[in-house]
Amino acid sequence: MKINDFVVRFANVNGTGSASANALFTKAVFRMGVPVTPKNIFPSNIQGLPTWYEVRVSEKGYLGRREGVDLMVAVNPQSIKQDYADVRPGGYFVYDNTKPLSPEYDRTDITHLGIPMTALCRDEFSDPRQRQLFKNIVYIGALATLFDIEFAVLEGLIGNQFKGKEKLIEPNIKALNLGVNFVKENFEYPFDLRVERRDLLDDKILYSGNSACALGAIYAGATVAAWYPITPSTSVVDAFASYCAKYRVDPETGRNNYAIVQAEDELAAIGMVMGAMWNGARAFTATSGPGVSLMNEFLGLGYFAEVPTVLIDVQRTGPSTGMPTRTQQSDILLAAYASHGDTRHPLLFPATPKECFEMTADAFDLTERLQTPVIVMTDLDLGMNDHVTEPLEWDDGRAYDRGKVLGPKQLDEIYNNGTAFKGKYGRYLDVDEDGIPYRTIAGTHVTKGAFTTRGSSRDEYAVYTESSETYVRNVDRLMRKWETAKELVPQPVFYHSGMKHESAHGDVAKGEKDGVIFFGTSIYSAEEAIEMLAGEDIKLDAMRPRAFPFGRAFVEFVESHERIFVIEQNRDAQFKSLMMIELGTDPAKLISVLNYDGMPITADNIYRQIKGNLG
């Protein structure tokens, strides 16, 4: 018997209302106090093609994808052959037996559970659309009974979902009961896969990365968003708009204290963001790989003109079309060196919705402190799927870091008594020797502090120049700023040999000869794979970088290990390449562990690749 340890996959047709029904199953398990992780695998068209919703239930808290399916709910004839083959020996195949299953589906190593979903709905509901929608609710009711999920939990979820639309509650409960009663009358239940109530989640929440990014922008003080819709980033701005409608409306006048602009393309969107931030507002845009490609010109302008800019890149499988609704970590090099010429952009790598919230908020402070574009690198899996995460926290005493911004009094002091500026404000003067100049916001002073923003060559006073010496001085200063950034960005976290979770004290892990590097949503499967290997006495230190550029702790980890496995979800080992470019690391020392099929990497996959390389 498997209690709180199994994988369920729902195979549906896109556009039939299955996603919200399948989410009921996830939320019910979560409300019973058991760790659960869902993956919504959907096509790029609006409706008609196969879609899957995969749920892993794990009492041990393993939240990455696992290979194999213990129970398949197959209600899509287009994909049924593959769905049938994906069930693990000893598993269960649930199907709509309103029409008999073809004789070719004759496996003896799995249990077949036929439920006449279509017939049950046809007999109880007259509206054709309701019949289609409630068929999904019928199998949720059936599964709840088979798994012994408390019916009251589902009732509560439906009540919450249709709050304010009470007339929809009764037919949904009726559809649930159709599935419940059919199982009670026809099967022995509960069966070998069971959900038992636990108290393993404390105050954790179920939340998506895109929503967390949007909320992070709200808490960071963002009032402007400009974007062009693109999967999988659109829901970042959708969520931001929803939060703005709640928190950015003047309670006295009813006026909106925010602006959300759908631009004509991604290039225009980031231009609007840069204009808003140059004028003193906090603004951001969200996109995916194709959008980052189009934004390259403005990202280069932001780097050389030193204009704060926040970009959230929800990575997907590239290039443009093909698999835009699948996940990857494939924009790393594109984002790190976006634009022409010598450019480097700070990247933040959140791994959980909590970190999406925190790092988005941090990105606004970093971009203004460093006066350079900052890119938050999430992915479709993190952005569009719900994840169990720690509750979001905010320090109400936190002050926004606007960086080196001169006000009217400071400008008067510069011109009256010189200070470090020697009597004249220079927009690109490095008076503190950290590479970061002082800026002014338009309209700060009637006569002082004005400058021309240039992306072309200029001197320390923002005056156009073609002097080679001046150009070299400027780009060398930008490299000093890059060195400063290494200490300002979020630092790595470490896993010492034998630890199941990251170190609380943050000391560099260097007890073993071999190490592992992983980042972003690889965290879930990487942690599990490291534990699987430790169970066979294969001990590894691990590091989870959270930002680029790489600081001293990152370098120390790399230098203290003979071999390092670099786990990433792209074909070309982009993070490994970044290490070789930035640190000059010997390629022979770095062993790639790759996954690039568009599906989240599994612990089994990581385990096999590391074990194979170790011989």
Coordinates of C-alpha atoms in Angstrom, one line a residue:
M1 CA 0.0 0.0 0.0
K2 CA 1.3 3.5 -0.9
I3 CA 0.1 6.1 1.6
N4 CA 0.8 9.7 0.6
D5 CA 3.4 8.7 -2.0
F6 CA 2.2 8.4 -5.6
V7 CA 1.7 10.2 -8.9
V8 CA -1.6 10.8 -10.6
R9 CA -1.9 12.1 -14.1
F10 CA -5.0 13.5 -15.7
A11 CA -5.2 13.2 -19.5
N12 CA -7.7 15.7 -20.9
V13 CA -8.6 17.8 -24.0
N14 CA -7.5 21.4 -23.8
G15 CA -10.4 23.9 -23.4
T16 CA -12.8 21.5 -21.7
G17 CA -12.6 23.0 -18.2
S18 CA -10.5 20.2 -16.8
A19 CA -7.7 22.4 -15.3
S20 CA -9.9 23.9 -12.6
A21 CA -11.4 20.5 -11.8
N22 CA -8.0 18.8 -11.6
A23 CA -6.7 21.6 -9.3
L24 CA -9.5 20.6 -6.9
F25 CA -7.6 17.3 -6.4
T26 CA -4.3 19.1 -5.6
K27 CA -5.9 21.5 -3.2
A28 CA -7.8 18.7 -1.4
V29 CA -4.5 16.8 -0.8
F30 CA -2.9 20.1 0.4
R31 CA -5.8 20.8 2.8
M32 CA -5.3 17.4 4.3
G33 CA -1.8 18.5 5.3
V34 CA 0.2 16.4 2.8
P35 CA 2.9 17.9 0.5
V36 CA 1.8 18.0 -3.1
T37 CA 3.0 19.4 -6.4
P38 CA 1.0 19.8 -9.6
K39 CA 2.3 20.3 -13.2
N40 CA 0.0 21.6 -15.8
I41 CA 1.2 20.4 -19.2
F42 CA -0.8 22.2 -21.9
P43 CA -0.5 22.9 -25.6
S44 CA 0.0 26.3 -27.2
N45 CA -3.4 26.4 -29.0
I46 CA -6.6 27.5 -27.3
Q47 CA -8.5 24.2 -27.4
G48 CA -8.7 20.7 -28.9
L49 CA -5.2 19.3 -28.3
P50 CA -4.2 16.9 -25.5
T51 CA -3.3 18.4 -22.1
W52 CA -2.1 16.7 -19.0
Y53 CA -2.2 17.6 -15.3
E54 CA 0.2 15.7 -13.2
V55 CA 0.1 15.6 -9.4
R56 CA 2.8 14.2 -7.2
V57 CA 1.9 13.4 -3.6
S58 CA 4.9 13.0 -1.3
E59 CA 4.7 12.7 2.5
K60 CA 8.5 13.1 2.5
G61 CA 8.2 16.5 0.8
Y62 CA 9.7 15.6 -2.5
L63 CA 8.2 18.3 -4.8
G64 CA 10.0 17.6 -8.1
R65 CA 8.6 15.5 -10.9
R66 CA 8.9 11.8 -10.6
E67 CA 9.0 9.3 -13.5
G68 CA 6.2 6.9 -13.9
V69 CA 2.4 7.2 -13.2
D70 CA 0.6 5.3 -10.5
L71 CA -2.9 6.3 -11.5
M72 CA -3.9 7.6 -14.9
V73 CA -7.3 9.3 -15.5
A74 CA -7.6 9.0 -19.3
V75 CA -10.5 10.9 -20.9
N76 CA -8.8 11.9 -24.1
P77 CA -9.1 9.5 -27.1
Q78 CA -6.2 11.3 -28.9
S79 CA -3.6 10.4 -26.3
I80 CA -5.1 7.3 -24.7
K81 CA -2.5 4.9 -26.3
Q82 CA 0.5 6.7 -24.8
D83 CA -1.4 7.4 -21.6
Y84 CA -2.1 3.7 -21.2
A85 CA 1.6 2.8 -21.8
D86 CA 2.7 5.4 -19.2
V87 CA 1.1 3.6 -16.2
R88 CA 3.6 1.8 -14.0
P89 CA 3.2 -1.9 -13.4
G90 CA 0.9 -2.3 -10.5
G91 CA -0.8 1.0 -11.2
Y92 CA -4.4 2.0 -12.1
F93 CA -6.0 3.1 -15.3
V94 CA -9.2 5.1 -14.9
Y95 CA -11.2 5.7 -18.1
D96 CA -14.7 6.6 -19.3
N97 CA -16.4 3.3 -20.1
T98 CA -19.6 4.8 -21.5
K99 CA -18.1 3.2 -24.6
P100 CA -16.3 -0.1 -24.1
L101 CA -12.5 0.0 -24.0
S102 CA -10.8 -1.4 -27.2
P103 CA -9.6 -5.0 -26.8
E104 CA -6.0 -3.9 -27.5
Y105 CA -5.9 -2.4 -24.0
D106 CA -5.3 -5.7 -22.3
R107 CA -2.4 -5.2 -19.9
T108 CA -2.5 -7.7 -17.0
D109 CA 0.0 -5.8 -14.8
I110 CA -2.4 -2.9 -14.1
T111 CA -5.9 -2.5 -12.7
H112 CA -8.6 -1.1 -15.1
L113 CA -11.3 1.1 -13.5
G114 CA -14.1 2.0 -15.9
I115 CA -16.4 4.8 -14.8
P116 CA -19.3 5.9 -17.2
M117 CA -18.6 9.6 -16.8
T118 CA -20.3 10.7 -20.0
A119 CA -23.4 8.5 -19.3
L120 CA -23.7 9.7 -15.7
C121 CA -23.6 13.4 -16.8
R122 CA -25.9 12.8 -19.8
D123 CA -28.6 11.3 -17.5
E124 CA -28.3 14.0 -14.8
F125 CA -27.7 17.2 -16.8
S126 CA -29.5 18.5 -19.8
D127 CA -27.2 21.4 -20.9
P128 CA -24.4 20.1 -23.2
R129 CA -21.8 22.5 -21.8
Q130 CA -22.6 21.3 -18.2
R131 CA -22.3 17.7 -19.3
Q132 CA -18.8 18.4 -20.5
L133 CA -17.7 20.4 -17.5
F134 CA -19.2 18.2 -14.9
K135 CA -17.7 15.0 -16.4
N136 CA -14.4 16.3 -14.9
I137 CA -16.0 16.8 -11.5
V138 CA -17.4 13.3 -11.6
Y139 CA -14.0 11.7 -11.8
I140 CA -12.7 14.0 -9.0
G141 CA -15.5 12.6 -6.8
A142 CA -14.6 9.1 -7.8
L143 CA -10.9 9.6 -7.0
A144 CA -11.7 11.2 -3.7
T145 CA -13.6 8.1 -2.7
L146 CA -10.9 5.7 -4.0
F147 CA -8.1 7.7 -2.2
D148 CA -10.2 8.2 0.9
I149 CA -10.0 12.0 0.7
E150 CA -12.4 13.6 3.0
F151 CA -15.5 14.7 1.1
A152 CA -16.0 17.8 3.4
V153 CA -12.7 19.1 2.1
L154 CA -13.9 19.1 -1.5
E155 CA -17.2 20.6 -0.4
G156 CA -15.3 23.5 1.2
L157 CA -13.1 24.0 -1.8
I158 CA -16.1 24.2 -4.1
G159 CA -17.8 26.6 -1.7
N160 CA -14.7 28.9 -1.8
Q161 CA -14.4 28.6 -5.6
F162 CA -18.0 29.7 -6.3
K163 CA -18.3 32.2 -3.5
G164 CA -20.7 34.9 -4.8
K165 CA -22.0 32.4 -7.4
E166 CA -23.9 30.1 -5.1
K167 CA -26.2 28.7 -7.7
L168 CA -23.2 26.9 -9.2
I169 CA -22.3 25.1 -5.9
E170 CA -25.3 22.7 -5.9
P171 CA -24.7 21.2 -9.4
N172 CA -21.0 20.8 -8.7
I173 CA -21.7 18.9 -5.4
K174 CA -24.2 16.8 -7.4
A175 CA -21.5 15.9 -9.9
L176 CA -19.1 15.0 -7.2
N177 CA -21.6 12.7 -5.6
L178 CA -22.2 11.0 -9.0
G179 CA -18.6 9.9 -8.9
V180 CA -18.7 9.1 -5.2
N181 CA -21.8 6.9 -5.4
F182 CA -20.6 5.1 -8.5
V183 CA -17.4 4.0 -6.7
K184 CA -19.2 3.0 -3.6
E185 CA -21.6 0.8 -5.6
N186 CA -19.1 -0.8 -7.9
F187 CA -15.6 -0.9 -6.4
E188 CA -13.9 -1.8 -3.2
Y189 CA -12.4 1.3 -1.7
P190 CA -10.2 2.8 -0.6
F191 CA -7.6 1.0 -2.6
D192 CA -3.8 0.6 -2.4
L193 CA -3.1 4.3 -3.1
R194 CA -4.4 6.4 -0.2
V195 CA -4.3 9.9 1.1
E196 CA -4.2 10.1 4.9
R197 CA -4.5 13.3 6.8
R198 CA -1.2 14.7 8.2
D199 CA 0.1 17.9 9.7
L200 CA 3.2 18.3 7.5
L201 CA 2.7 21.8 6.0
D202 CA 2.6 24.1 9.0
D203 CA 1.8 27.5 7.6
K204 CA 2.9 26.8 4.1
I205 CA 0.9 28.1 1.1
L206 CA 0.2 26.9 -2.4
Y207 CA 1.1 29.7 -4.8
S208 CA 2.4 30.3 -8.3
G209 CA 5.7 32.1 -9.1
N210 CA 4.1 34.5 -11.5
S211 CA 1.6 35.7 -8.9
A212 CA 4.5 36.0 -6.4
C213 CA 6.5 38.1 -8.8
A214 CA 3.6 40.4 -9.2
L215 CA 3.1 40.8 -5.5
G216 CA 6.8 41.4 -5.0
A217 CA 6.5 44.3 -7.5
I218 CA 3.6 45.7 -5.6
Y219 CA 5.5 45.6 -2.3
A220 CA 8.6 47.1 -4.0
G221 CA 6.5 50.1 -4.9
A222 CA 6.1 49.5 -8.6
T223 CA 3.4 51.7 -10.1
V224 CA 4.1 51.1 -13.9
A225 CA 4.1 47.9 -15.9
A226 CA 4.4 47.8 -19.7
W227 CA 4.4 44.5 -21.6
Y228 CA 3.4 42.6 -24.7
P229 CA 1.5 39.4 -24.0
I230 CA 3.6 36.2 -24.4
T231 CA 3.3 32.8 -22.8
P232 CA 4.3 32.1 -20.0
S233 CA 4.8 35.6 -18.6
T234 CA 1.4 37.2 -19.3
S235 CA 0.0 36.1 -16.0
V236 CA 2.7 38.2 -14.2
V237 CA 1.1 41.4 -15.5
D238 CA -2.4 40.0 -15.1
A239 CA -1.7 39.3 -11.4
F240 CA -0.1 42.8 -11.1
A241 CA -3.2 44.4 -12.5
S242 CA -5.4 42.5 -10.1
Y243 CA -3.2 43.5 -7.1
C244 CA -3.1 47.2 -8.4
A245 CA -6.9 47.3 -8.5
K246 CA -6.9 46.3 -4.9
Y247 CA -3.9 48.2 -3.5
R248 CA -3.1 51.1 -5.9
V249 CA -6.4 52.9 -6.0
D250 CA -6.8 56.2 -4.0
P251 CA -9.4 55.4 -1.3
E252 CA -10.6 59.1 -1.3
T253 CA -10.7 60.0 -5.0
G254 CA -11.1 56.5 -6.5
R255 CA -8.3 57.4 -9.0
N256 CA -5.8 54.7 -10.1
N257 CA -2.3 55.3 -8.8
Y258 CA -0.8 53.0 -11.4
A259 CA -0.4 52.6 -15.1
I260 CA -0.4 49.3 -17.1
V261 CA 0.3 49.6 -20.8
Q262 CA 0.0 46.8 -23.4
A263 CA 2.6 48.0 -25.9
E264 CA 2.7 47.2 -29.6
D265 CA 5.7 44.9 -29.1
E266 CA 8.3 43.9 -26.5
L267 CA 10.8 46.5 -27.7
A268 CA 8.3 49.3 -27.0
A269 CA 7.4 47.8 -23.7
I270 CA 10.9 47.9 -22.2
G271 CA 11.4 51.4 -23.7
M272 CA 8.3 52.5 -21.7
V273 CA 9.7 50.9 -18.6
M274 CA 13.1 52.6 -18.9
G275 CA 11.4 56.0 -19.5
A276 CA 9.2 55.6 -16.4
M277 CA 12.2 54.6 -14.2
W278 CA 14.4 57.4 -15.7
N279 CA 11.6 59.8 -14.5
G280 CA 11.6 58.3 -11.0
A281 CA 8.8 55.8 -11.0
R282 CA 9.3 52.1 -10.3
A283 CA 8.4 50.1 -13.3
F284 CA 8.9 46.7 -14.8
T285 CA 8.1 44.4 -17.7
A286 CA 7.7 40.7 -18.0
T287 CA 8.4 38.5 -21.1
S288 CA 10.0 35.2 -22.2
G289 CA 12.9 34.3 -24.5
P290 CA 11.6 35.8 -27.8
G291 CA 10.8 39.0 -26.0
V292 CA 14.3 39.2 -24.5
S293 CA 15.7 38.9 -28.0
L294 CA 13.7 41.9 -29.1
M295 CA 14.6 43.8 -26.0
N296 CA 18.3 43.5 -26.5
E297 CA 18.8 47.0 -28.0
F298 CA 17.1 48.7 -25.0
L299 CA 18.9 46.4 -22.5
G300 CA 22.2 47.6 -24.1
L301 CA 21.0 51.2 -23.8
G302 CA 20.1 50.6 -20.1
Y303 CA 23.6 49.2 -19.5
F304 CA 25.6 52.1 -21.2
A305 CA 23.2 54.9 -20.3
E306 CA 22.9 53.4 -16.8
V307 CA 19.1 53.5 -16.5
P308 CA 17.5 51.3 -13.9
T309 CA 15.2 48.6 -15.5
V310 CA 13.5 45.5 -14.1
L311 CA 12.7 42.6 -16.4
I312 CA 11.1 39.4 -15.4
D313 CA 12.0 36.6 -17.8
V314 CA 9.7 33.6 -17.5
Q315 CA 11.8 31.1 -19.6
R316 CA 10.2 28.6 -22.0
T317 CA 11.4 26.2 -24.6
G318 CA 12.7 28.2 -27.5
P319 CA 12.9 29.5 -30.1
S320 CA 9.7 31.3 -30.9
T321 CA 6.9 28.8 -31.8
G322 CA 7.0 25.1 -31.4
M323 CA 6.8 24.4 -27.7
P324 CA 6.1 27.8 -26.0
T325 CA 4.1 26.1 -23.3
R326 CA 7.0 23.9 -22.1
T327 CA 9.7 24.9 -19.6
Q328 CA 13.4 25.3 -19.8
Q329 CA 16.3 27.4 -18.4
S330 CA 17.5 28.4 -21.8
D331 CA 17.8 32.2 -21.7
I332 CA 20.9 32.4 -19.4
L333 CA 23.5 33.5 -21.9
L334 CA 21.0 35.6 -23.9
A335 CA 20.1 37.5 -20.7
A336 CA 23.6 37.7 -19.2
Y337 CA 25.1 39.4 -22.2
A338 CA 22.1 40.9 -23.9
S339 CA 22.8 43.5 -26.5
H340 CA 25.8 44.3 -28.7
G341 CA 29.2 45.4 -27.3
D342 CA 30.6 44.6 -23.9
T343 CA 27.6 44.2 -21.6
R344 CA 26.9 42.2 -18.5
H345 CA 23.5 42.2 -16.7
P346 CA 22.8 41.0 -13.1
L347 CA 20.5 37.9 -13.1
L348 CA 18.5 36.6 -10.1
F349 CA 17.6 32.9 -10.0
P350 CA 14.5 32.3 -7.7
A351 CA 13.7 28.7 -6.9
T352 CA 10.4 29.0 -5.1
P353 CA 7.4 31.4 -5.1
K354 CA 8.7 32.9 -1.9
E355 CA 12.0 33.7 -3.6
C356 CA 10.0 35.1 -6.6
F357 CA 8.4 37.5 -4.2
E358 CA 11.6 38.4 -2.5
M359 CA 13.8 38.6 -5.5
T360 CA 11.4 40.7 -7.5
A361 CA 11.3 43.2 -4.6
D362 CA 15.1 43.1 -4.3
A363 CA 15.4 43.6 -8.1
F364 CA 14.0 47.1 -7.8
D365 CA 16.5 48.0 -5.0
L366 CA 19.3 46.5 -7.0
T367 CA 18.5 48.2 -10.3
E368 CA 18.4 51.6 -8.7
R369 CA 21.5 51.0 -6.5
L370 CA 23.5 49.7 -9.5
Q371 CA 21.8 51.9 -12.2
T372 CA 21.7 49.0 -14.6
P373 CA 19.0 46.5 -15.9
V374 CA 18.4 43.6 -13.5
I375 CA 16.7 40.5 -14.9
V376 CA 14.7 38.0 -12.7
M377 CA 15.1 34.6 -14.3
T378 CA 12.1 32.3 -13.6
D379 CA 10.7 29.6 -15.9
L380 CA 7.3 28.3 -16.9
D381 CA 7.3 25.5 -14.3
L382 CA 7.9 28.0 -11.5
G383 CA 5.8 30.7 -13.0
M384 CA 2.6 29.0 -14.1
N385 CA 2.4 26.0 -11.7
D386 CA 1.3 26.2 -8.0
H387 CA 4.1 25.2 -5.5
V388 CA 4.1 24.5 -1.8
T389 CA 6.1 27.4 -0.4
E390 CA 6.9 29.2 2.8
P391 CA 4.6 32.1 3.6
L392 CA 5.6 35.4 2.1
E393 CA 7.0 37.9 4.6
W394 CA 7.6 41.6 4.4
D395 CA 9.3 43.9 6.9
D396 CA 7.1 47.0 7.2
G397 CA 10.1 48.9 8.4
R398 CA 12.0 48.3 5.1
A399 CA 12.9 51.4 3.2
Y400 CA 13.3 51.4 -0.5
D401 CA 16.9 51.7 -1.7
R402 CA 16.8 54.4 -4.4
G403 CA 20.6 54.3 -4.8
K404 CA 22.7 57.4 -5.5
V405 CA 20.0 60.0 -6.3
L406 CA 20.9 63.6 -5.7
G407 CA 18.3 66.0 -4.4
P408 CA 18.1 69.8 -4.7
K409 CA 20.1 70.5 -1.5
Q410 CA 22.9 68.1 -2.5
L411 CA 23.1 69.7 -6.0
D412 CA 23.4 73.1 -4.4
E413 CA 26.2 71.9 -2.2
I414 CA 28.1 70.5 -5.2
Y415 CA 28.1 73.8 -6.9
N416 CA 28.7 75.9 -3.8
N417 CA 31.5 74.2 -2.0
G418 CA 32.7 71.6 -4.5
T419 CA 32.7 68.4 -2.4
A420 CA 34.0 65.3 -4.3
F421 CA 32.6 66.7 -7.5
K422 CA 35.1 69.6 -7.4
G423 CA 32.4 72.2 -8.1
K424 CA 30.5 70.6 -11.0
Y425 CA 28.1 67.8 -11.2
G426 CA 29.1 65.0 -13.5
R427 CA 26.5 62.3 -14.3
Y428 CA 29.1 59.6 -14.9
L429 CA 31.8 60.6 -12.4
D430 CA 32.9 57.8 -10.1
V431 CA 33.5 59.9 -6.9
D432 CA 33.2 56.9 -4.5
E433 CA 35.4 54.5 -6.6
D434 CA 32.7 51.8 -6.6
G435 CA 31.9 52.3 -10.3
I436 CA 28.5 53.7 -9.5
P437 CA 27.9 57.4 -10.4
Y438 CA 25.3 59.8 -8.9
R439 CA 22.1 60.4 -10.9
T440 CA 19.3 63.0 -10.7
I441 CA 15.6 62.5 -11.5
A442 CA 14.2 64.9 -14.1
G443 CA 12.8 68.1 -12.6
T444 CA 14.8 67.7 -9.3
H445 CA 16.3 71.2 -9.6
V446 CA 15.4 74.3 -11.6
T447 CA 18.9 74.9 -13.0
K448 CA 21.3 72.2 -11.7
G449 CA 21.7 68.5 -12.3
A450 CA 20.5 68.3 -15.8
F451 CA 22.3 65.9 -18.2
T452 CA 21.8 64.3 -21.6
T453 CA 21.2 60.5 -21.3
R454 CA 23.4 58.8 -23.8
G455 CA 23.9 55.3 -24.9
S456 CA 26.7 56.3 -27.1
S457 CA 30.2 57.3 -26.1
R458 CA 30.3 60.2 -23.6
D459 CA 32.6 61.6 -21.0
E460 CA 32.0 61.9 -17.2
Y461 CA 29.8 64.9 -17.8
A462 CA 27.5 63.2 -20.3
V463 CA 29.1 65.1 -23.2
Y464 CA 29.4 63.2 -26.5
T465 CA 32.9 62.1 -27.4
E466 CA 34.8 59.8 -29.8
S467 CA 37.9 59.8 -27.6
S468 CA 39.3 56.3 -27.2
E469 CA 40.8 57.1 -23.8
T470 CA 37.4 58.4 -22.5
Y471 CA 35.6 55.3 -23.8
V472 CA 38.1 53.0 -22.1
R473 CA 37.8 54.9 -18.9
N474 CA 34.0 54.6 -19.0
V475 CA 33.8 50.8 -19.7
D476 CA 36.5 50.2 -17.1
R477 CA 34.3 52.0 -14.6
L478 CA 31.4 49.9 -15.6
M479 CA 33.5 46.8 -14.7
R480 CA 34.2 48.3 -11.3
K481 CA 30.5 48.6 -10.9
W482 CA 30.2 44.9 -11.8
E483 CA 32.7 44.0 -9.1
T484 CA 30.5 46.0 -6.6
A485 CA 27.5 44.1 -7.8
K486 CA 29.0 40.8 -6.8
E487 CA 28.6 41.7 -3.1
L488 CA 25.1 43.2 -3.5
V489 CA 23.3 40.4 -5.3
P490 CA 21.8 37.5 -3.3
Q491 CA 24.5 35.0 -2.3
P492 CA 24.5 31.3 -2.9
V493 CA 23.2 28.7 -0.4
F494 CA 25.1 25.5 0.4
Y495 CA 24.3 21.9 1.2
H496 CA 27.0 20.2 3.2
S497 CA 27.6 16.5 2.7
G498 CA 24.8 14.4 4.2
M499 CA 22.4 17.4 4.6
K500 CA 19.0 17.0 3.1
H501 CA 18.3 20.7 2.9
E502 CA 20.4 23.9 2.5
S503 CA 22.7 25.1 5.2
A504 CA 21.2 27.6 7.6
H505 CA 24.6 29.1 8.5
G506 CA 25.7 29.7 4.9
D507 CA 29.3 28.4 5.2
V508 CA 30.8 27.3 1.9
A509 CA 30.3 23.5 1.5
K510 CA 33.7 21.9 0.8
G511 CA 34.0 18.6 2.8
E512 CA 33.8 16.3 -0.2
K513 CA 35.9 16.1 -3.3
D514 CA 32.9 16.3 -5.7
G515 CA 30.3 19.0 -5.8
V516 CA 27.0 19.8 -7.4
I517 CA 25.6 23.1 -8.7
F518 CA 21.9 23.6 -9.4
F519 CA 19.6 26.7 -9.6
G520 CA 16.0 27.7 -10.0
T521 CA 13.4 25.0 -10.2
S522 CA 16.0 22.3 -10.4
I523 CA 16.1 22.6 -6.6
Y524 CA 13.2 20.1 -6.0
S525 CA 14.7 17.2 -8.0
A526 CA 18.3 18.0 -7.2
E527 CA 17.7 17.8 -3.5
E528 CA 16.0 14.5 -3.9
A529 CA 18.7 13.1 -6.2
I530 CA 21.4 14.1 -3.8
E531 CA 19.6 12.2 -1.1
M532 CA 19.2 9.2 -3.3
L533 CA 22.9 9.2 -4.0
A534 CA 23.8 9.7 -0.3
G535 CA 21.7 6.5 0.4
E536 CA 24.3 4.7 -1.7
D537 CA 27.1 6.3 0.2
I538 CA 27.8 8.7 -2.7
K539 CA 28.3 12.0 -0.8
L540 CA 28.3 15.3 -2.6
D541 CA 28.6 18.9 -1.5
A542 CA 26.2 21.2 -3.2
M543 CA 25.7 24.9 -4.0
R544 CA 22.6 26.7 -5.2
P545 CA 23.6 30.0 -6.8
R546 CA 20.9 32.7 -6.6
A547 CA 22.5 35.3 -8.8
F548 CA 25.0 36.4 -11.4
P549 CA 27.6 37.9 -11.1
F550 CA 29.4 35.2 -9.1
G551 CA 30.9 36.4 -5.8
R552 CA 33.7 35.1 -3.5
A553 CA 31.6 32.3 -2.0
F554 CA 30.8 30.9 -5.5
V555 CA 34.4 31.0 -6.5
E556 CA 35.5 29.3 -3.3
F557 CA 33.1 26.4 -3.8
V558 CA 34.3 25.9 -7.4
E559 CA 38.0 26.0 -6.4
S560 CA 37.6 23.6 -3.5
H561 CA 36.2 20.7 -5.5
E562 CA 37.9 18.4 -8.0
R563 CA 34.8 17.7 -10.0
I564 CA 31.5 19.6 -10.2
F565 CA 28.2 18.4 -11.7
V566 CA 26.3 21.3 -13.1
I567 CA 22.6 20.6 -13.3
E568 CA 20.6 22.8 -15.8
Q569 CA 17.6 22.5 -18.0
N570 CA 18.9 23.4 -21.5
R571 CA 20.9 21.6 -24.2
D572 CA 24.0 23.8 -24.5
A573 CA 25.1 23.8 -20.8
Q574 CA 24.7 27.6 -20.7
F575 CA 25.3 28.0 -16.9
K576 CA 28.5 25.9 -17.3
S577 CA 29.5 28.1 -20.2
L578 CA 28.9 31.2 -18.0
M579 CA 31.3 29.7 -15.3
M580 CA 33.9 29.1 -18.0
I581 CA 33.6 32.6 -19.4
E582 CA 33.5 34.5 -16.1
L583 CA 35.8 32.4 -13.9
G584 CA 38.0 30.7 -16.5
T585 CA 37.1 27.3 -14.9
D586 CA 38.8 24.3 -16.5
P587 CA 36.1 22.6 -18.7
A588 CA 37.4 19.2 -17.6
K589 CA 36.3 19.9 -14.1
L590 CA 32.7 20.6 -15.0
I591 CA 30.4 17.8 -15.8
S592 CA 27.0 18.7 -17.3
V593 CA 23.8 17.1 -16.1
L594 CA 21.2 18.3 -18.7
N595 CA 17.5 18.1 -19.4
Y596 CA 15.9 19.9 -22.3
D597 CA 12.7 18.1 -23.4
G598 CA 10.5 20.8 -22.1
M599 CA 9.4 18.9 -19.0
P600 CA 10.7 19.7 -15.5
I601 CA 13.8 17.6 -14.7
T602 CA 13.3 14.6 -12.5
A603 CA 15.4 13.3 -9.6
D604 CA 15.6 9.9 -11.4
N605 CA 17.2 11.7 -14.4
I606 CA 19.8 13.5 -12.2
Y607 CA 20.6 10.4 -10.3
R608 CA 21.2 8.4 -13.5
Q609 CA 23.5 11.0 -15.0
I610 CA 25.6 11.6 -11.9
K611 CA 25.8 7.9 -11.2
G612 CA 26.8 7.1 -14.8
N613 CA 29.6 9.7 -14.7
L614 CA 30.9 8.3 -11.5
G615 CA 31.0 4.9 -13.1

